[in-house]
């Protein structure tokens, strides 16, 4: 009897143990997983992933999927992270009607797939970590990959419908405030989406990166090799690129997106990629309102003097003033925080040339203004703010934050550090922070900033302009501007601004002074509030319907920056009013000077040659060096503006995209101006950059001869695709009558070699066969020439 019992136990023993960690390949209809049986798990075929009830607190659980082999259970998905269930009586049941349901102890439904199936279904955990519901036909009717939480696994797509949302804190699995998702401009970004405000903190800028807002597909994924690709052209590789390690892309609770690879031997996750430019203090929402973050050396938060922490256990709740704030300007003053700034939430988006006194007064007289940033760098940039959020302290910034406080407070706070002792944040896992932020750099901020600069490297010209023209600080400041509320990077980059209609109406005194009229609309002169003189173009015609499309296009034009291209400073899009704001050029357009009867306005040879070269450089930049290829399609003297030094700047580029008459095959109707059109416009060839080269060639002929292309008989010519001016010029050259065609107003005071060079280039540019025409960059080379130039010798023959 005793022996029998022993034998029974011996036989039963392993079965009982097996039941404790019962690994199921699938869940069949009518069956449940119960929270009490923690060992009851769904396991993927090769065991990489396990799925079951995961303990998130004392007696509370969530249904989750995690990596089986990591040292600490690493959860990649949860069914119900915002609503955990009781540790007793909760279960996950696959009903016979095909619905997978999670119920709490009291039987209430906490989560379900809301699926339905007539036939047999089953739940499986795939080797990819995807929990799927499969019907008899082996079709997937529901999958967890469609409902990511904070982690994206290899082969799992991120789509327009999905986003990664961080955990609330290190130990709190519920949804936090950080998101990784596609925005309205089709770009992937990191957003702090807090209870009160929302702001983009990565990318810092899309300018100079290869990202594009054009692809509205909105899809991104990591593959098994560790390569991430997105429809907006964001691409990166895991540092241990290749098949092998298990990986995950997780938006951590500290707001930083990290790609991790698992070291199978130790079970430890190694960081395989991080977005450049994001580190702890730059993540938004960290220290709450009024709070300031700094590296100490780990990221730490502090309240300014006179302010107290709202919640000693949670920095994101920020600080509150320990005094009563009045609204009367006479009772208020400012407390200065050196090397400190708060990101975003400006009352007026961008003010330059404002004195410190004026900035102070503006803030004092506005009750909603909580303070302002001002740098004593001579730029006079004033940033009054409605909220003091996303504060950071960086030794490198020249920005001084002025916080509005009652006068009495200031007196008692004179001198010394104005921030209360920094409290180390219990944010990122310390070793991650150390590796990430302190790796090889004494000053993390500088390191970060250098990375940012290096990302510029493609555009040396821009760096030059920025450095020489605007100064170092301005770049820095701009970068911050780009992060403005929700609008993210588009606004204010390179001083690019979103104007209101009212502002422009005021600037142009209700569109009083018309200075030009072109294919795209009428241009008015105006003066902005900051005294800059501008040319405001009011667009007319069929404009892109979608505002986000308009924004995307305009922002592309806005980021184009070249000495020989007219700079766009901003735009306005309000309902049907679409306006573009450009720098104003005193000397007007080339045609006004070149064809002027007023001899005082005459252009000498040197000026003409310089205009030819500058224009070629501008077009060459548009054609070849911009991130986005831009065809001008309407090169003519009216679109070449001259600055005070008669340096040419091409205008009106990139606008054809704003109008709806383009199709995939190119342009459906002729865009340019008669007299300058390349022959291929007439024969319905797909238009390419060589059409601009042709028009440019005609402009060269005009510079040489001083005659207007439109002065020739166009009516008969255009239809046949033959340009009368070109034909006339060719003929004269063949007949060796060069002297006869050169503008008599030049009075032979030309540089002979340059004239010959320009004639040669012009003739190449107006070749009928577009493949024979040189590219614009070649034109620049030809005009600049290798031969040494002797200053103005008289033309003799
Ligand atoms: C996104 O959701 C819409 C409707 O909710 C659906 O029609 C579409 O197929 C989904 N797209 C993707 C990529 O899942
Ligand atoms: C958009 O992105 C998808 C996925 O990356 C790609 O397949 C497609 O070709 C892209 N479309 C365009 C127009 O670039
Ligand atoms: C990733 O690695 C592959 C293969 O080495 C390479 O072709 C690709 O250009 C890399 N992509 C990036 C963004 O570095
Ligand atoms: C602020 O005002 C409230 C009432 O309006 C008063 O009770 C409180 O004492 C004031 N606090 C300080 C610091 O003056
Ligand atoms: C950070 O966490 C540690 C324990 O993990 C705790 O002792 C410390 O008080 C926390 N600090 C703050 C500022 O919350």
PDB file of C-alpha atoms in Angstrom, residues 528-722:
ATOM      1  CA  UNK A 528       7.092  93.834 -40.700  1.00  0.00           C
ATOM      2  CA  UNK A 529       6.678  94.738 -37.054  1.00  0.00           C
ATOM      3  CA  UNK A 530      10.383  94.169 -36.601  1.00  0.00           C
ATOM      4  CA  UNK A 531      11.064  96.770 -39.318  1.00  0.00           C
ATOM      5  CA  UNK A 532      12.249  94.304 -41.919  1.00  0.00           C
ATOM      6  CA  UNK A 533      11.149  95.295 -45.403  1.00  0.00           C
ATOM      7  CA  UNK A 534       9.495  92.444 -47.223  1.00  0.00           C
ATOM      8  CA  UNK A 535       7.933  91.513 -50.518  1.00  0.00           C
ATOM      9  CA  UNK A 536       4.625  89.766 -49.883  1.00  0.00           C
ATOM     10  CA  UNK A 537       3.330  87.579 -52.666  1.00  0.00           C
ATOM     11  CA  UNK A 538      -0.354  86.871 -52.614  1.00  0.00           C
ATOM     12  CA  UNK A 539      -0.855  83.600 -54.464  1.00  0.00           C
ATOM     13  CA  UNK A 540      -3.655  83.356 -56.949  1.00  0.00           C
ATOM     14  CA  UNK A 541      -4.939  80.399 -58.857  1.00  0.00           C
ATOM     15  CA  UNK A 542      -5.567  76.827 -57.998  1.00  0.00           C
ATOM     16  CA  UNK A 543      -3.479  76.128 -54.983  1.00  0.00           C
ATOM     17  CA  UNK A 544      -2.929  72.797 -53.290  1.00  0.00           C
ATOM     18  CA  UNK A 545      -6.035  72.070 -51.329  1.00  0.00           C
ATOM     19  CA  UNK A 546      -4.585  70.434 -48.261  1.00  0.00           C
ATOM     20  CA  UNK A 547      -3.037  72.843 -45.806  1.00  0.00           C
ATOM     21  CA  UNK A 548      -0.519  70.275 -44.699  1.00  0.00           C
ATOM     22  CA  UNK A 549       0.532  69.776 -48.304  1.00  0.00           C
ATOM     23  CA  UNK A 550       0.916  73.505 -48.662  1.00  0.00           C
ATOM     24  CA  UNK A 551       2.968  73.641 -45.488  1.00  0.00           C
ATOM     25  CA  UNK A 552       5.161  70.819 -46.578  1.00  0.00           C
ATOM     26  CA  UNK A 553       5.856  72.411 -49.941  1.00  0.00           C
ATOM     27  CA  UNK A 554       6.407  75.857 -48.567  1.00  0.00           C
ATOM     28  CA  UNK A 555       8.713  74.594 -45.870  1.00  0.00           C
ATOM     29  CA  UNK A 556      10.844  72.980 -48.538  1.00  0.00           C
ATOM     30  CA  UNK A 557      11.125  76.290 -50.360  1.00  0.00           C
ATOM     31  CA  UNK A 558      11.718  78.027 -47.058  1.00  0.00           C
ATOM     32  CA  UNK A 559      14.744  75.962 -46.278  1.00  0.00           C
ATOM     33  CA  UNK A 560      16.431  76.725 -49.562  1.00  0.00           C
ATOM     34  CA  UNK A 561      19.209  79.103 -48.795  1.00  0.00           C
ATOM     35  CA  UNK A 562      21.666  80.415 -51.347  1.00  0.00           C
ATOM     36  CA  UNK A 563      23.320  83.719 -52.011  1.00  0.00           C
ATOM     37  CA  UNK A 564      21.778  83.855 -55.468  1.00  0.00           C
ATOM     38  CA  UNK A 565      18.270  82.848 -54.513  1.00  0.00           C
ATOM     39  CA  UNK A 566      15.724  85.151 -52.956  1.00  0.00           C
ATOM     40  CA  UNK A 567      15.128  84.078 -49.388  1.00  0.00           C
ATOM     41  CA  UNK A 568      11.645  83.228 -48.285  1.00  0.00           C
ATOM     42  CA  UNK A 569      11.085  84.425 -44.749  1.00  0.00           C
ATOM     43  CA  UNK A 570       7.703  82.960 -44.133  1.00  0.00           C
ATOM     44  CA  UNK A 571       4.217  82.272 -45.270  1.00  0.00           C
ATOM     45  CA  UNK A 572       0.618  82.639 -44.317  1.00  0.00           C
ATOM     46  CA  UNK A 573      -2.107  80.115 -44.928  1.00  0.00           C
ATOM     47  CA  UNK A 574      -5.487  81.124 -43.628  1.00  0.00           C
ATOM     48  CA  UNK A 575      -8.463  79.619 -45.383  1.00  0.00           C
ATOM     49  CA  UNK A 576      -8.144  80.731 -48.995  1.00  0.00           C
ATOM     50  CA  UNK A 577      -5.493  83.312 -48.318  1.00  0.00           C
ATOM     51  CA  UNK A 578      -2.101  81.929 -49.165  1.00  0.00           C
ATOM     52  CA  UNK A 579       0.776  84.373 -49.000  1.00  0.00           C
ATOM     53  CA  UNK A 580       4.527  84.099 -49.176  1.00  0.00           C
ATOM     54  CA  UNK A 581       6.893  86.529 -47.540  1.00  0.00           C
ATOM     55  CA  UNK A 582      10.239  87.220 -49.201  1.00  0.00           C
ATOM     56  CA  UNK A 583      13.194  89.435 -48.520  1.00  0.00           C
ATOM     57  CA  UNK A 584      12.831  92.736 -50.366  1.00  0.00           C
ATOM     58  CA  UNK A 585      15.457  93.711 -52.892  1.00  0.00           C
ATOM     59  CA  UNK A 586      15.975  97.389 -53.431  1.00  0.00           C
ATOM     60  CA  UNK A 587      17.038  97.290 -57.065  1.00  0.00           C
ATOM     61  CA  UNK A 588      14.088  95.386 -58.405  1.00  0.00           C
ATOM     62  CA  UNK A 589      14.254  92.973 -61.276  1.00  0.00           C
ATOM     63  CA  UNK A 590      16.831  92.663 -64.044  1.00  0.00           C
ATOM     64  CA  UNK A 591      14.443  93.609 -66.835  1.00  0.00           C
ATOM     65  CA  UNK A 592      13.774  97.004 -65.255  1.00  0.00           C
ATOM     66  CA  UNK A 593      17.474  97.888 -65.364  1.00  0.00           C
ATOM     67  CA  UNK A 594      18.599  96.009 -68.452  1.00  0.00           C
ATOM     68  CA  UNK A 595      15.936  97.373 -70.750  1.00  0.00           C
ATOM     69  CA  UNK A 596      15.739 100.789 -69.184  1.00  0.00           C
ATOM     70  CA  UNK A 597      15.964 103.752 -71.482  1.00  0.00           C
ATOM     71  CA  UNK A 598      17.519 105.708 -68.672  1.00  0.00           C
ATOM     72  CA  UNK A 599      21.211 105.560 -69.434  1.00  0.00           C
ATOM     73  CA  UNK A 600      22.130 106.162 -65.811  1.00  0.00           C
ATOM     74  CA  UNK A 601      20.643 102.776 -65.036  1.00  0.00           C
ATOM     75  CA  UNK A 602      22.769 101.050 -67.631  1.00  0.00           C
ATOM     76  CA  UNK A 603      24.498  97.893 -66.687  1.00  0.00           C
ATOM     77  CA  UNK A 604      28.172  97.711 -67.529  1.00  0.00           C
ATOM     78  CA  UNK A 605      29.769  94.557 -68.856  1.00  0.00           C
ATOM     79  CA  UNK A 606      31.224  93.586 -65.527  1.00  0.00           C
ATOM     80  CA  UNK A 607      27.801  93.760 -63.889  1.00  0.00           C
ATOM     81  CA  UNK A 608      26.225  91.775 -66.673  1.00  0.00           C
ATOM     82  CA  UNK A 609      28.837  89.061 -66.476  1.00  0.00           C
ATOM     83  CA  UNK A 610      28.437  88.901 -62.739  1.00  0.00           C
ATOM     84  CA  UNK A 611      24.680  88.626 -63.107  1.00  0.00           C
ATOM     85  CA  UNK A 612      25.147  85.776 -65.578  1.00  0.00           C
ATOM     86  CA  UNK A 613      27.400  83.884 -63.187  1.00  0.00           C
ATOM     87  CA  UNK A 614      25.277  84.543 -60.099  1.00  0.00           C
ATOM     88  CA  UNK A 615      22.096  83.490 -61.831  1.00  0.00           C
ATOM     89  CA  UNK A 616      23.770  80.316 -63.049  1.00  0.00           C
ATOM     90  CA  UNK A 617      24.953  79.568 -59.526  1.00  0.00           C
ATOM     91  CA  UNK A 618      21.478  80.045 -58.122  1.00  0.00           C
ATOM     92  CA  UNK A 619      19.891  77.788 -60.718  1.00  0.00           C
ATOM     93  CA  UNK A 620      22.638  75.236 -60.368  1.00  0.00           C
ATOM     94  CA  UNK A 621      21.930  75.122 -56.645  1.00  0.00           C
ATOM     95  CA  UNK A 622      18.249  74.577 -57.314  1.00  0.00           C
ATOM     96  CA  UNK A 623      18.909  71.852 -59.836  1.00  0.00           C
ATOM     97  CA  UNK A 624      21.665  69.962 -58.203  1.00  0.00           C
ATOM     98  CA  UNK A 625      22.422  70.853 -54.639  1.00  0.00           C
ATOM     99  CA  UNK A 626      19.093  71.257 -52.927  1.00  0.00           C
ATOM    100  CA  UNK A 627      17.790  68.312 -51.012  1.00  0.00           C
ATOM    101  CA  UNK A 628      14.707  68.492 -53.137  1.00  0.00           C
ATOM    102  CA  UNK A 629      15.253  68.958 -56.781  1.00  0.00           C
ATOM    103  CA  UNK A 630      13.688  72.173 -57.874  1.00  0.00           C
ATOM    104  CA  UNK A 631      12.975  73.119 -61.462  1.00  0.00           C
ATOM    105  CA  UNK A 632      12.321  76.785 -61.927  1.00  0.00           C
ATOM    106  CA  UNK A 633      10.347  76.614 -65.156  1.00  0.00           C
ATOM    107  CA  UNK A 634      10.138  80.364 -65.557  1.00  0.00           C
ATOM    108  CA  UNK A 635      13.643  81.771 -65.834  1.00  0.00           C
ATOM    109  CA  UNK A 636      13.487  85.311 -67.207  1.00  0.00           C
ATOM    110  CA  UNK A 637      14.812  88.759 -66.252  1.00  0.00           C
ATOM    111  CA  UNK A 638      11.607  89.539 -64.350  1.00  0.00           C
ATOM    112  CA  UNK A 639      12.489  86.700 -61.989  1.00  0.00           C
ATOM    113  CA  UNK A 640      16.073  87.776 -61.441  1.00  0.00           C
ATOM    114  CA  UNK A 641      16.199  90.402 -58.711  1.00  0.00           C
ATOM    115  CA  UNK A 642      19.194  92.568 -57.948  1.00  0.00           C
ATOM    116  CA  UNK A 643      20.415  93.632 -54.541  1.00  0.00           C
ATOM    117  CA  UNK A 644      22.176  96.897 -53.735  1.00  0.00           C
ATOM    118  CA  UNK A 645      25.428  95.524 -55.140  1.00  0.00           C
ATOM    119  CA  UNK A 646      23.670  94.320 -58.279  1.00  0.00           C
ATOM    120  CA  UNK A 647      24.186  90.749 -57.137  1.00  0.00           C
ATOM    121  CA  UNK A 648      21.468  88.654 -58.788  1.00  0.00           C
ATOM    122  CA  UNK A 649      18.980  86.593 -56.819  1.00  0.00           C
ATOM    123  CA  UNK A 650      16.566  84.286 -58.557  1.00  0.00           C
ATOM    124  CA  UNK A 651      13.009  84.393 -57.308  1.00  0.00           C
ATOM    125  CA  UNK A 652       9.748  82.512 -57.873  1.00  0.00           C
ATOM    126  CA  UNK A 653      11.319  79.056 -57.688  1.00  0.00           C
ATOM    127  CA  UNK A 654       9.546  75.996 -56.377  1.00  0.00           C
ATOM    128  CA  UNK A 655       6.120  77.532 -56.716  1.00  0.00           C
ATOM    129  CA  UNK A 656       4.815  75.358 -59.529  1.00  0.00           C
ATOM    130  CA  UNK A 657       4.460  72.574 -56.985  1.00  0.00           C
ATOM    131  CA  UNK A 658       1.957  74.637 -55.044  1.00  0.00           C
ATOM    132  CA  UNK A 659      -0.430  74.541 -57.924  1.00  0.00           C
ATOM    133  CA  UNK A 660      -2.570  71.641 -58.829  1.00  0.00           C
ATOM    134  CA  UNK A 661      -1.895  71.466 -62.520  1.00  0.00           C
ATOM    135  CA  UNK A 662       1.037  69.118 -62.287  1.00  0.00           C
ATOM    136  CA  UNK A 663       0.699  65.424 -62.747  1.00  0.00           C
ATOM    137  CA  UNK A 664       3.007  62.483 -62.348  1.00  0.00           C
ATOM    138  CA  UNK A 665       4.197  62.805 -65.895  1.00  0.00           C
ATOM    139  CA  UNK A 666       5.548  66.288 -65.360  1.00  0.00           C
ATOM    140  CA  UNK A 667       3.617  69.377 -66.203  1.00  0.00           C
ATOM    141  CA  UNK A 668       0.333  69.175 -67.959  1.00  0.00           C
ATOM    142  CA  UNK A 669       0.412  72.660 -69.312  1.00  0.00           C
ATOM    143  CA  UNK A 670       3.043  75.114 -70.339  1.00  0.00           C
ATOM    144  CA  UNK A 671       4.380  76.977 -67.326  1.00  0.00           C
ATOM    145  CA  UNK A 672       6.925  79.450 -68.532  1.00  0.00           C
ATOM    146  CA  UNK A 673       6.862  82.685 -70.474  1.00  0.00           C
ATOM    147  CA  UNK A 674       6.810  83.032 -74.228  1.00  0.00           C
ATOM    148  CA  UNK A 675      10.146  83.974 -75.628  1.00  0.00           C
ATOM    149  CA  UNK A 676      11.994  81.888 -73.041  1.00  0.00           C
ATOM    150  CA  UNK A 677      10.405  78.483 -73.565  1.00  0.00           C
ATOM    151  CA  UNK A 678      12.510  75.511 -74.538  1.00  0.00           C
ATOM    152  CA  UNK A 679      11.277  73.721 -77.682  1.00  0.00           C
ATOM    153  CA  UNK A 680      10.379  70.574 -75.701  1.00  0.00           C
ATOM    154  CA  UNK A 681       7.514  72.452 -74.066  1.00  0.00           C
ATOM    155  CA  UNK A 682       5.777  72.308 -77.456  1.00  0.00           C
ATOM    156  CA  UNK A 683       6.242  68.612 -78.048  1.00  0.00           C
ATOM    157  CA  UNK A 684       4.959  67.361 -74.712  1.00  0.00           C
ATOM    158  CA  UNK A 685       8.214  65.892 -73.529  1.00  0.00           C
ATOM    159  CA  UNK A 686       8.583  65.438 -69.830  1.00  0.00           C
ATOM    160  CA  UNK A 687      10.224  68.627 -68.661  1.00  0.00           C
ATOM    161  CA  UNK A 688      13.585  68.445 -66.931  1.00  0.00           C
ATOM    162  CA  UNK A 689      16.251  70.847 -65.733  1.00  0.00           C
ATOM    163  CA  UNK A 690      17.420  71.449 -69.286  1.00  0.00           C
ATOM    164  CA  UNK A 691      14.293  73.527 -69.926  1.00  0.00           C
ATOM    165  CA  UNK A 692      15.611  76.010 -67.363  1.00  0.00           C
ATOM    166  CA  UNK A 693      18.997  75.916 -69.082  1.00  0.00           C
ATOM    167  CA  UNK A 694      17.342  76.983 -72.330  1.00  0.00           C
ATOM    168  CA  UNK A 695      15.518  79.889 -70.721  1.00  0.00           C
ATOM    169  CA  UNK A 696      18.735  80.884 -69.018  1.00  0.00           C
ATOM    170  CA  UNK A 697      20.424  80.865 -72.436  1.00  0.00           C
ATOM    171  CA  UNK A 698      17.828  83.328 -73.694  1.00  0.00           C
ATOM    172  CA  UNK A 699      18.556  85.556 -70.693  1.00  0.00           C
ATOM    173  CA  UNK A 700      22.246  85.471 -71.642  1.00  0.00           C
ATOM    174  CA  UNK A 701      21.311  86.598 -75.143  1.00  0.00           C
ATOM    175  CA  UNK A 702      19.400  89.472 -73.599  1.00  0.00           C
ATOM    176  CA  UNK A 703      22.375  90.403 -71.435  1.00  0.00           C
ATOM    177  CA  UNK A 704      24.615  90.354 -74.522  1.00  0.00           C
ATOM    178  CA  UNK A 705      22.340  92.213 -76.866  1.00  0.00           C
ATOM    179  CA  UNK A 706      20.293  94.383 -74.555  1.00  0.00           C
ATOM    180  CA  UNK A 707      17.253  93.320 -76.576  1.00  0.00           C
ATOM    181  CA  UNK A 708      14.112  91.797 -75.143  1.00  0.00           C
ATOM    182  CA  UNK A 709      13.263  88.294 -76.241  1.00  0.00           C
ATOM    183  CA  UNK A 710       9.681  89.437 -76.291  1.00  0.00           C
ATOM    184  CA  UNK A 711      10.616  92.114 -78.804  1.00  0.00           C
ATOM    185  CA  UNK A 712      10.983  89.509 -81.522  1.00  0.00           C
ATOM    186  CA  UNK A 713       8.039  88.260 -83.482  1.00  0.00           C
ATOM    187  CA  UNK A 714       6.804  85.562 -81.209  1.00  0.00           C
ATOM    188  CA  UNK A 715       3.439  84.862 -82.678  1.00  0.00           C
ATOM    189  CA  UNK A 716       4.747  82.919 -85.630  1.00  0.00           C
ATOM    190  CA  UNK A 717       7.673  81.482 -83.834  1.00  0.00           C
ATOM    191  CA  UNK A 718       6.362  79.737 -80.737  1.00  0.00           C
ATOM    192  CA  UNK A 719       4.016  77.372 -82.468  1.00  0.00           C
ATOM    193  CA  UNK A 720       6.808  75.949 -84.581  1.00  0.00           C
ATOM    194  CA  UNK A 721       9.037  75.599 -81.541  1.00  0.00           C
ATOM    195  CA  UNK A 722      11.582  78.034 -82.991  1.00  0.00           C
TER     196      UNK A 722
END
